[in-house]
GROMACS .gro file of C-alpha atoms in nm:
model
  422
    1UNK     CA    1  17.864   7.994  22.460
    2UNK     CA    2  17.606   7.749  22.435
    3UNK     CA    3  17.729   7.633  22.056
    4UNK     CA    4  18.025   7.610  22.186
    5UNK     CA    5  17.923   7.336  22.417
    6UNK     CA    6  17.706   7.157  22.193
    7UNK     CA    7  18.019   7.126  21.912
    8UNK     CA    8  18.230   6.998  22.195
    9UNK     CA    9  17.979   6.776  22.325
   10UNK     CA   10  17.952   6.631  21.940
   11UNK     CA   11  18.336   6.569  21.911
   12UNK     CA   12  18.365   6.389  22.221
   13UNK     CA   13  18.077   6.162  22.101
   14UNK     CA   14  18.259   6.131  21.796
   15UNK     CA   15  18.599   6.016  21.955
   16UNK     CA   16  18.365   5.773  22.169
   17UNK     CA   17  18.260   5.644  21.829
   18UNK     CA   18  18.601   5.636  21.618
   19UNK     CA   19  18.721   5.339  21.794
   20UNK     CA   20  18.397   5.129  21.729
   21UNK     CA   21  18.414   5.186  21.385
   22UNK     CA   22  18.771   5.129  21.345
   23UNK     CA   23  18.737   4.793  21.539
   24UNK     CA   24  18.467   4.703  21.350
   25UNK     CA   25  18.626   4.708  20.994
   26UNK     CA   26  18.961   4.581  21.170
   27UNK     CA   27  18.738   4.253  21.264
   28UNK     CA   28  18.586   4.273  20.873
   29UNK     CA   29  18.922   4.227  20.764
   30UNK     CA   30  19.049   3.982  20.984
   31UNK     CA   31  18.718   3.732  20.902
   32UNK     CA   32  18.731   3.775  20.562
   33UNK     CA   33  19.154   3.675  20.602
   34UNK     CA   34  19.085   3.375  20.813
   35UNK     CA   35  18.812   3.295  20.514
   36UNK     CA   36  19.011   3.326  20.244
   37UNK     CA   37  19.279   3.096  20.420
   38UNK     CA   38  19.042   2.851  20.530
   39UNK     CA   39  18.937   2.801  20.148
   40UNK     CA   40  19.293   2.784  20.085
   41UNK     CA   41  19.268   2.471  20.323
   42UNK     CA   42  18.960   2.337  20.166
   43UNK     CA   43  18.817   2.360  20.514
   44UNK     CA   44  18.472   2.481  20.393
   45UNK     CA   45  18.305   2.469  20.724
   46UNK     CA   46  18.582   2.690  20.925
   47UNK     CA   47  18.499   2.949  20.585
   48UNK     CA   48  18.130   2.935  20.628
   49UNK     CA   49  18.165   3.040  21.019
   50UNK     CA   50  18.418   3.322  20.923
   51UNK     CA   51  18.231   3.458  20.635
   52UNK     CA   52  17.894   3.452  20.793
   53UNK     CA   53  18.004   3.630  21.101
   54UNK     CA   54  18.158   3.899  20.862
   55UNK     CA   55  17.813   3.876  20.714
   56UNK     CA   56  17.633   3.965  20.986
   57UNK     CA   57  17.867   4.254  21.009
   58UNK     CA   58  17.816   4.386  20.689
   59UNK     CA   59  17.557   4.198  20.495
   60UNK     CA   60  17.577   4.421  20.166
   61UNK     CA   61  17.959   4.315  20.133
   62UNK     CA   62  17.957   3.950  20.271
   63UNK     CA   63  17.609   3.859  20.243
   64UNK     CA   64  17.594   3.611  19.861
   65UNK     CA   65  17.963   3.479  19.982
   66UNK     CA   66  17.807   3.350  20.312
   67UNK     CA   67  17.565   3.176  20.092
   68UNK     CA   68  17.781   3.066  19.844
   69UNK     CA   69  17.990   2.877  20.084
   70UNK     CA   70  17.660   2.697  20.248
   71UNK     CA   71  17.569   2.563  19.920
   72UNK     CA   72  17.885   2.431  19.854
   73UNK     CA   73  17.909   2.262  20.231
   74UNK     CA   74  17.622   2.099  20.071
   75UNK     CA   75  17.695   1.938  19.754
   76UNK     CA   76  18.026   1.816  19.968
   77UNK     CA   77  17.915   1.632  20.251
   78UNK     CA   78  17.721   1.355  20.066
   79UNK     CA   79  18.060   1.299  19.879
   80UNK     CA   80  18.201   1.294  20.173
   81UNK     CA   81  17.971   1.039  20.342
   82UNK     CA   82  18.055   0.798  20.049
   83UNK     CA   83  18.406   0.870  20.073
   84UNK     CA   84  18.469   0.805  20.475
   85UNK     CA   85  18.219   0.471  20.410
   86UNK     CA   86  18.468   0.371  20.116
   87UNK     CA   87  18.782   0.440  20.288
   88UNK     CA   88  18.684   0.319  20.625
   89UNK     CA   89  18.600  -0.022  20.418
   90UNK     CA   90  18.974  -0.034  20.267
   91UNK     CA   91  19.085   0.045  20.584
   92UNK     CA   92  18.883  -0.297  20.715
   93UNK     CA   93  19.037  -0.475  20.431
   94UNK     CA   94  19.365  -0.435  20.502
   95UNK     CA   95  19.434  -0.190  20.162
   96UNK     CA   96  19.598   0.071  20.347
   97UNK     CA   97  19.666   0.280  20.099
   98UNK     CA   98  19.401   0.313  19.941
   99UNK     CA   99  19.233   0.397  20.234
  100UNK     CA  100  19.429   0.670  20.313
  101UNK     CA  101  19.368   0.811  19.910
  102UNK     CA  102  18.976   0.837  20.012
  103UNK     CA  103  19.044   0.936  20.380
  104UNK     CA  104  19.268   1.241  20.286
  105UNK     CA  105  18.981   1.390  20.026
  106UNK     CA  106  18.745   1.477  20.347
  107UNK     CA  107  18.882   1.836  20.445
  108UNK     CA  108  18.584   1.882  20.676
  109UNK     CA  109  18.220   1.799  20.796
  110UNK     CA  110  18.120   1.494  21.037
  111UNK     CA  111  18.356   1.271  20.951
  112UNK     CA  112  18.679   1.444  20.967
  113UNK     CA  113  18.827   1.413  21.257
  114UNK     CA  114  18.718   0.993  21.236
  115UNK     CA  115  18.900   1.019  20.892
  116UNK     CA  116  19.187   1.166  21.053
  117UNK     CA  117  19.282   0.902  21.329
  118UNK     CA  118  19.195   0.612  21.054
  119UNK     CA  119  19.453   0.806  20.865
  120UNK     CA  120  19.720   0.828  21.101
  121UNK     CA  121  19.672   0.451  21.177
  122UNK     CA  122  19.702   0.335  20.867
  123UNK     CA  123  20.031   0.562  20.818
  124UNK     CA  124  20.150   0.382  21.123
  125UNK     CA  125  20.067   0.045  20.970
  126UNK     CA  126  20.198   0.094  20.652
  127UNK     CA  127  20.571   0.258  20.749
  128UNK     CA  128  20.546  -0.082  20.983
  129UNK     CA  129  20.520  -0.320  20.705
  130UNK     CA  130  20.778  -0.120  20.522
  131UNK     CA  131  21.051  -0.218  20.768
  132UNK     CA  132  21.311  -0.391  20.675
  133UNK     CA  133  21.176  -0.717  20.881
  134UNK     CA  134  20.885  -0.700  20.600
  135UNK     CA  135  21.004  -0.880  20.255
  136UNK     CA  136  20.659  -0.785  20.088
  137UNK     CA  137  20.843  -0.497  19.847
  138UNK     CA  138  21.103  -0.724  19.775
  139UNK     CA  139  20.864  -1.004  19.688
  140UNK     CA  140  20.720  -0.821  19.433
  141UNK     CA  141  20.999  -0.681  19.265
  142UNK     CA  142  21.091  -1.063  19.193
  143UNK     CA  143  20.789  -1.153  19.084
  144UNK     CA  144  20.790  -0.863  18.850
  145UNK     CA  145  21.118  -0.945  18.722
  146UNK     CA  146  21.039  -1.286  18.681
  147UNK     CA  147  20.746  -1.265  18.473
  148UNK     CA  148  20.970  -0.993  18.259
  149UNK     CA  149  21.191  -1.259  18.192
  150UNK     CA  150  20.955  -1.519  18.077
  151UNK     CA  151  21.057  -1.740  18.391
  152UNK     CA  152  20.666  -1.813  18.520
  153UNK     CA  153  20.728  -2.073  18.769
  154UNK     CA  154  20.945  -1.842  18.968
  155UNK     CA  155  20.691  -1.548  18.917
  156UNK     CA  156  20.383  -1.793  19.028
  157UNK     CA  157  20.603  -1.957  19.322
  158UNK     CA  158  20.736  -1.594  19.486
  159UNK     CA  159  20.330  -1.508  19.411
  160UNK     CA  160  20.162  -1.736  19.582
  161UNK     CA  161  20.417  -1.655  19.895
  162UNK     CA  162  20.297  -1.303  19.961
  163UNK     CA  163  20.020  -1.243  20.206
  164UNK     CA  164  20.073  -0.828  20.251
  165UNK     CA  165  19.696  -0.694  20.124
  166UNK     CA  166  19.893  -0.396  20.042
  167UNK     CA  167  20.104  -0.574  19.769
  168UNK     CA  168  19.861  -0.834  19.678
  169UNK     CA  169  19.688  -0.580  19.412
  170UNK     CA  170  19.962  -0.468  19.237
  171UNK     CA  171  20.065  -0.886  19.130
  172UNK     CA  172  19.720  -1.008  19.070
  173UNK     CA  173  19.723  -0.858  18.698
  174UNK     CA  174  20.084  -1.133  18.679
  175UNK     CA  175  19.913  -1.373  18.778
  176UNK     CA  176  19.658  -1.383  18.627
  177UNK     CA  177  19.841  -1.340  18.248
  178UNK     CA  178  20.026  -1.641  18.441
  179UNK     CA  179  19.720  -1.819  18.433
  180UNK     CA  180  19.589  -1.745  18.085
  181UNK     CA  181  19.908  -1.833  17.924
  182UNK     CA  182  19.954  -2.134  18.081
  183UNK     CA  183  19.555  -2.207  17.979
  184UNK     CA  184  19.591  -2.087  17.641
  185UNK     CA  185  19.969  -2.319  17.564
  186UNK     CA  186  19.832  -2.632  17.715
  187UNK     CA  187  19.522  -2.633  17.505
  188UNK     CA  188  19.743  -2.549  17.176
  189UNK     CA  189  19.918  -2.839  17.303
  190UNK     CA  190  19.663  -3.053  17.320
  191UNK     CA  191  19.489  -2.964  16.981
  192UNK     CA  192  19.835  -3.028  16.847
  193UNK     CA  193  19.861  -3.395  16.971
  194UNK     CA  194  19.498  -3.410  16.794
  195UNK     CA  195  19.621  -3.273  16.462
  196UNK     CA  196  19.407  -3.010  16.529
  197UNK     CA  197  19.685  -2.690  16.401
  198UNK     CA  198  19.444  -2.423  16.335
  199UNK     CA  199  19.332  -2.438  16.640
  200UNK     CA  200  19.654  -2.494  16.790
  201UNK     CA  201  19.773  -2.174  16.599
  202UNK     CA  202  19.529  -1.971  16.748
  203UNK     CA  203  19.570  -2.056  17.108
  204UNK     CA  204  19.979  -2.027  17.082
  205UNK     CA  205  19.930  -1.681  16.929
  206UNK     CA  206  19.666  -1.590  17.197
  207UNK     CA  207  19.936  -1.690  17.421
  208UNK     CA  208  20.215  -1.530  17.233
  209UNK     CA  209  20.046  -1.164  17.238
  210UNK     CA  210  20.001  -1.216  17.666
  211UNK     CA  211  20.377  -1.287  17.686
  212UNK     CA  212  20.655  -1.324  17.393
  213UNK     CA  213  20.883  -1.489  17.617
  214UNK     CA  214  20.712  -1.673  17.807
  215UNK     CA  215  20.788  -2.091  17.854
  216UNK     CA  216  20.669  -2.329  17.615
  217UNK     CA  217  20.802  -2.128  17.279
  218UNK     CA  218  20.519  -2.057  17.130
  219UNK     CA  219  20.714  -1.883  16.855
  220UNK     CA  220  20.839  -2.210  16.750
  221UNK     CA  221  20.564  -2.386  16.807
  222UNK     CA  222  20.374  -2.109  16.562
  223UNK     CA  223  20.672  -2.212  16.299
  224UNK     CA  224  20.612  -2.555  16.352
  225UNK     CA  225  20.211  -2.533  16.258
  226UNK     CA  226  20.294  -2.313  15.947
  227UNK     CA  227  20.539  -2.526  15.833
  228UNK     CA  228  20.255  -2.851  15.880
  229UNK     CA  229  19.973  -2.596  15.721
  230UNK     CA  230  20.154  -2.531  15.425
  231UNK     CA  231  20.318  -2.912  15.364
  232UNK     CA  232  19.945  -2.965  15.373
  233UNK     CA  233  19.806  -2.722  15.120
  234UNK     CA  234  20.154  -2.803  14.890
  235UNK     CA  235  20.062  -2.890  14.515
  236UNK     CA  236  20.087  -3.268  14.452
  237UNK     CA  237  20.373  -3.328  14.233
  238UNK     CA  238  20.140  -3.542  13.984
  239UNK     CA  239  19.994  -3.167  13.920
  240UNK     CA  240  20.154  -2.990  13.564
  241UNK     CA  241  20.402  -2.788  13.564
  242UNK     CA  242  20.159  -2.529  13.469
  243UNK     CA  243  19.916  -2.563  13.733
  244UNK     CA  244  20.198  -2.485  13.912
  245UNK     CA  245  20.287  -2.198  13.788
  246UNK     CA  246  19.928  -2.042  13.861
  247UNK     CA  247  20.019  -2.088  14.246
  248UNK     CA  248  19.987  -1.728  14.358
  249UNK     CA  249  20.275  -1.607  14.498
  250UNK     CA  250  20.278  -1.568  14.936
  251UNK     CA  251  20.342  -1.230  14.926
  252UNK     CA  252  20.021  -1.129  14.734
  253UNK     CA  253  19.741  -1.387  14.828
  254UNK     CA  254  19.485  -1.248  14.899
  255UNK     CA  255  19.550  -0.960  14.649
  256UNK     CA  256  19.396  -1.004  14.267
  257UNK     CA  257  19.511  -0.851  13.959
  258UNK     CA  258  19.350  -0.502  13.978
  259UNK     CA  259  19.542  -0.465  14.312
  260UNK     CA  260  19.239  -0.443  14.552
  261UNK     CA  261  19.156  -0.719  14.850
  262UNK     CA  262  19.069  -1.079  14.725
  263UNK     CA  263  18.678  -1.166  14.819
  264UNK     CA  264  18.801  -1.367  15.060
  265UNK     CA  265  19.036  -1.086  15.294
  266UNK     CA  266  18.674  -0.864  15.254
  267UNK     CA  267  18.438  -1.126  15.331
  268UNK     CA  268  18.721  -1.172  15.669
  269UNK     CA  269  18.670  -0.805  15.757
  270UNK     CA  270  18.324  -0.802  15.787
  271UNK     CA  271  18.287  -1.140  15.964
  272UNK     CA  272  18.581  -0.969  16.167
  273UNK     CA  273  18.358  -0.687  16.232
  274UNK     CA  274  18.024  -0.886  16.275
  275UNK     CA  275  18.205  -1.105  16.567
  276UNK     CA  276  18.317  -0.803  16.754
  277UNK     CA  277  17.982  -0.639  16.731
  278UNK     CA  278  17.861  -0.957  16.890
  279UNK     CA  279  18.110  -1.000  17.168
  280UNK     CA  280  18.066  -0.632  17.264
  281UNK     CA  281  17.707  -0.702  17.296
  282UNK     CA  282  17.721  -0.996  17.505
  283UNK     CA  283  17.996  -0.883  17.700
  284UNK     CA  284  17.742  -0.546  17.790
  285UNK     CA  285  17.493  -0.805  17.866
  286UNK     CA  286  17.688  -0.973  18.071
  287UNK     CA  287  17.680  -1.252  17.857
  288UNK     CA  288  18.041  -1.358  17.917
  289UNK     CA  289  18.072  -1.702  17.798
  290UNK     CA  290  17.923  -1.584  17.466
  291UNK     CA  291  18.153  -1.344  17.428
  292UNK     CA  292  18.492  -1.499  17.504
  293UNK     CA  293  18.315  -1.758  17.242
  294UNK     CA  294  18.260  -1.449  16.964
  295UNK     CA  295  18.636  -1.308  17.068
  296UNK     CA  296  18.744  -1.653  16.982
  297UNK     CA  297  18.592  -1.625  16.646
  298UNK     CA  298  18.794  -1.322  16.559
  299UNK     CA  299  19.095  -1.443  16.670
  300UNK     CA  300  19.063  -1.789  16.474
  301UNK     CA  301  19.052  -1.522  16.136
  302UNK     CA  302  19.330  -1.283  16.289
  303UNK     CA  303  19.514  -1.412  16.621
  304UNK     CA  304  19.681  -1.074  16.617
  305UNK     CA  305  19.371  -0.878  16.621
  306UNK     CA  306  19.394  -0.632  16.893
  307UNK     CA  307  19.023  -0.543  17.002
  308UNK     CA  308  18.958  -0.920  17.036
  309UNK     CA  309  19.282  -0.993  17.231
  310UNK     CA  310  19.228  -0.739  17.503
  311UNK     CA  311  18.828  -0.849  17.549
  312UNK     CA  312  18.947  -1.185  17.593
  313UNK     CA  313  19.207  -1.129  17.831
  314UNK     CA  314  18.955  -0.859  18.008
  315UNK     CA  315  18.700  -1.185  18.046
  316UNK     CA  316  18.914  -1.431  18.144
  317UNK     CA  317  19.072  -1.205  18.426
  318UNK     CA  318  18.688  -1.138  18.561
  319UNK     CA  319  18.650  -1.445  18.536
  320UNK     CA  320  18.927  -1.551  18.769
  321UNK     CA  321  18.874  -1.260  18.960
  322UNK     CA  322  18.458  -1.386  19.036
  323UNK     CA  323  18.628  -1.732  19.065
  324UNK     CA  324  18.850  -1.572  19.358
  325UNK     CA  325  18.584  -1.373  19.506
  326UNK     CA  326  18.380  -1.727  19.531
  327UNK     CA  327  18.665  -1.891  19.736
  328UNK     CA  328  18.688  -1.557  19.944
  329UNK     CA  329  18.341  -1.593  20.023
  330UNK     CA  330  18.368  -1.934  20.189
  331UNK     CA  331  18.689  -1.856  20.353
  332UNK     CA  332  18.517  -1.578  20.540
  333UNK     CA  333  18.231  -1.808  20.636
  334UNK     CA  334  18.428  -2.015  20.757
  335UNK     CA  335  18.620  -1.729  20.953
  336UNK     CA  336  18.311  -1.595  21.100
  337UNK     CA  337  18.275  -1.950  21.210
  338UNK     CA  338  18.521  -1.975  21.449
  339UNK     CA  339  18.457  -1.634  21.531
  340UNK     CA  340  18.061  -1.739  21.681
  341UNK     CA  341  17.976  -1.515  21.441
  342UNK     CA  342  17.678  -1.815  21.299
  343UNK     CA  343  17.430  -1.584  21.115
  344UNK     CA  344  17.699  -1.396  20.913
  345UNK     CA  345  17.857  -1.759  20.850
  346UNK     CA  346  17.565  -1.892  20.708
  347UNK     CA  347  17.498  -1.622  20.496
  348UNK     CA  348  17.839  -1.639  20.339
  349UNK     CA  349  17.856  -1.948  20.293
  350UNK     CA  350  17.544  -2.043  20.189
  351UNK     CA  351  17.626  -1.804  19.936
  352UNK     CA  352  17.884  -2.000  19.814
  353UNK     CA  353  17.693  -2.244  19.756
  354UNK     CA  354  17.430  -2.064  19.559
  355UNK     CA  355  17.693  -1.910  19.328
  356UNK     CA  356  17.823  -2.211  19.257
  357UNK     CA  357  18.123  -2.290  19.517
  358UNK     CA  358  18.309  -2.656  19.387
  359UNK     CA  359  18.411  -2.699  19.770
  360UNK     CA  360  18.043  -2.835  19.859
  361UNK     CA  361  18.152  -3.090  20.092
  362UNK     CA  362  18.342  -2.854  20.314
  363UNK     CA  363  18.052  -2.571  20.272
  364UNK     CA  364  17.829  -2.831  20.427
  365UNK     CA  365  17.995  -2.900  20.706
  366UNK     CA  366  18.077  -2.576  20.828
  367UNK     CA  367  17.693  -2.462  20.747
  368UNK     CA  368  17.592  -2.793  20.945
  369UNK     CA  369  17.835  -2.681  21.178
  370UNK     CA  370  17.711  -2.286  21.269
  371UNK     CA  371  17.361  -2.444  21.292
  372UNK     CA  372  17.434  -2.722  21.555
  373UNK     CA  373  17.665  -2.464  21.754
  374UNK     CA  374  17.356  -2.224  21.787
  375UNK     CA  375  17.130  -2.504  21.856
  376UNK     CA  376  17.360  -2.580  22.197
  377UNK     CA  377  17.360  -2.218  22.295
  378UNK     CA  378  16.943  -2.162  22.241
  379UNK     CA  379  16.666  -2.302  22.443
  380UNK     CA  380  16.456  -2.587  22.424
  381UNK     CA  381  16.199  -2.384  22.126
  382UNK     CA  382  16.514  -2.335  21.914
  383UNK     CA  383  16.715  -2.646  21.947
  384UNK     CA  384  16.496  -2.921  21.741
  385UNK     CA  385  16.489  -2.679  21.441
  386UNK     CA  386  16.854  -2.584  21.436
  387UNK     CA  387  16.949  -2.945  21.483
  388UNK     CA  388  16.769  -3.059  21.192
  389UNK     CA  389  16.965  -2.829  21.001
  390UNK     CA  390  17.266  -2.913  21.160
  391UNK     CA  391  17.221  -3.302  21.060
  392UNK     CA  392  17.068  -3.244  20.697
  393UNK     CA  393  17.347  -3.037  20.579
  394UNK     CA  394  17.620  -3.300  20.780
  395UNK     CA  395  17.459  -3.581  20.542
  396UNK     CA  396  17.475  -3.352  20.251
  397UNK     CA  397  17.904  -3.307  20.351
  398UNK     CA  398  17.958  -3.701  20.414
  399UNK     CA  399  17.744  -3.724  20.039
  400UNK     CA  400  18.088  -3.499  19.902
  401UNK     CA  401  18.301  -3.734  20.115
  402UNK     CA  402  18.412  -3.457  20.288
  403UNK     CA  403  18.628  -3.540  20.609
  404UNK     CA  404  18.683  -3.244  20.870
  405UNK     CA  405  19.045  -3.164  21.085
  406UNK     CA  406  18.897  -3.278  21.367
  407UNK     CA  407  19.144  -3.145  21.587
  408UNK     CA  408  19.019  -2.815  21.486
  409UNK     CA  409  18.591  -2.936  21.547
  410UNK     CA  410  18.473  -2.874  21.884
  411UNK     CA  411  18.415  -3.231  22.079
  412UNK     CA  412  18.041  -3.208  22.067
  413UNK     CA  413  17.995  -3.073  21.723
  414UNK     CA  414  18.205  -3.355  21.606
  415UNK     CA  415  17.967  -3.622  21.812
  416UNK     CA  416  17.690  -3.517  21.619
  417UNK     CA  417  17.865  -3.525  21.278
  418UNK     CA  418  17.979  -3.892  21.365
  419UNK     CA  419  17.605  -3.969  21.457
  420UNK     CA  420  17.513  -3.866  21.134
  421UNK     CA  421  17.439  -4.125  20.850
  422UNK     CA  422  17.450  -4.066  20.521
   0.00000   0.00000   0.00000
């Protein structure tokens, strides 16, 4: 009797048991579900809570994936970090959409929710400035068939009228060709009024690979110089008839009897070669005048050679692009300016002037300018030393002849810059 009641005691434990058990796995599976689909999500850190709590469960099973997914949290969230910094910086700038293309890679961590709003707002922005009240899209689509059709002015007119930082990036490779061509056909003119055709040649052909039909006809002007270059090397008609006959034919100079490359078209390819050695290596160095000089060298033997065309135009787009950069860096000196933001304005513009800015006489003023305009908010310690400042940099503006909008100059700044002598 007494078995009896111990094997009935035993199932009734057992059936307390059961459903412990049962719930247990049920709760195995449903972590290691919600894992799977937050990996599915690329939301690492939702994975790592879901498989760690199964983990804890069953450590045999779950155990090396909980760790797995904690060492991969942490190779992410640096990349992260520079991601968010990136996109929160295009964000700042205005380049929504690439923004968005760094802001959309963080699936998780710190920064995600942050990431999100930025996101949404610059979604708002952009399907703002895609109304039809904004003609930004269809500004660009005639500058882009503009410069297809070789008209430039057009191109370089509709350019200069957009202002959307979204579209700006995708015309600044126009216009500056734009600018190169027009470079490269107004020197060939000029060495052409000199007499100068070779050189002429070479600048018309640089300009001819940029743009075939672009203005100015460089093809004709490439006829023209061949035409000149070979009235120039024509036999004298004092020479013999059989001296004359020993003119190699056009279609094989450079070609001697056995067939193989005249001296001359080797000794070319190796000069060729030695010049683009040396423009890569200055270019690496950052040597860039020296190498737009070496690409130049190349070209002179063989206008159409490829390599030598593409560094140059690469060179003289950075170039521009540094050139731009420079202007940008005064303009937002001056911003911070009239924003009482002095320290940052004195930073970028001086700079500007450091780099090598060519607007000196305005950079002075507004660096006079942020100095006096702290001088009137400090105290008496301050004042003389920011004044100074103020009135040495004022003399250096009046030595550029620079005259400010004084409609735009606050009343006292503007007493002080008409105290100043030069």
């Amino acid at each position: 009797m007494k078995q009896v009641y111990f094997y009935g005691a035993c199932l009734v434990f057992l059936a307390m048991l059961m459903p412990a058990f049962v719930h247990a796995d049920d709760n195995l599976d449903n972590l290691n579900a919600a894992y799977k689909a937050a990996l599915e999500r690329k939301e690492l850190d939702r994975a790592a809570d879901y498989i760690c709590q199964a983990a804890k469960l069953d450590p045999g099973k779950y155990e090396k994936k909980c760790a797995g997914v904690q060492k991969a949290i942490a190779k992410e969230l640096p990349q992260f970090d520079k991601l968010f910094l990136d996109g929160r910086t295009k964000f700042e700038k205005k380049d929504y959409v690439g923004g968005i293309r760094d802001l959309q890679k963080i699936s998780f961590g710190p920064h995600h929710d942050e990431a999100q709003q930025l996101i949404q707002q610059a979604t708002n922005l952009l399907n703002h400035l895609s109304q039809p009240a904004d003609t930004g899209m269809q500004k660009l689509k005639q500058v882009q068939a503009a410069y297809e059709s070789g008209d430039f002015p057009t191109a370089s007119t509709v350019a200069a009228s957009i202002t959307d930082a979204n579209i700006l990036p995708y015309i600044k490779q126009i216009v500056t060709n734009i600018q190169i061509y027009n470079e490269s056909m107004q020197e060939g003119d000029a060495y052409m009024q000199q007499g100068q055709y070779a050189a002429a040649k070479q600048k018309y052909s640089f300009a001819l690979v940029i743009k075939n039909n672009g203005p100015g006809n460089p093809a004709d002007k490439l006829q023209r110089i061949t035409a000149l270059l070979a009235a120039a090397e024509k036999p004298q008609v004092a020479e013999s008839d059989s001296k004359s006959k020993t003119t190699p034919d056009p279609g094989t100079q450079g070609i001697n009897n056995n067939g193989k490359p005249a001296a001359k078209s080797v000794d070319n390819l190796v000069r060729i070669k030695e010049f683009l050695a040396k423009a890569q290596e200055d270019e690496a160095k950052g040597n860039t005048a020296a190498a737009i000089s070496a690409y130049d060298q190349v070209l002179a033997l063989d206008p159409q050679q490829q390599t030598a065309v593409a560094g140059k135009l690469r060179l003289m787009g950075a170039t521009q692009k540094d050139s731009q950069d420079l202007e940008d860096a005064l303009i937002k000196g001056v911003r911070s300016y009239g924003q009482s933001n002095f320290e940052e304005a004195r930073a970028d513009i001086s700079l500007y002037l450091k780099q090598g800015g060519t607007k000196k006489g305005a950079a002075y003023f507004y660096l006079g300018a942020s100095f006096m305009a702290d001088a009137f908010l400090s105290d008496k310690n301050d004042y003389d030393k920011l004044q100074r400042n103020a009135v040495l940099n004022f003399r250096l503006a009046k030595g550029e002849h620079f005259k400010p909008a004084e409609k735009y100059v606050s009343p006292k700044i503007l007493a002080v810059w008409n105290q100043t002598s030069f």
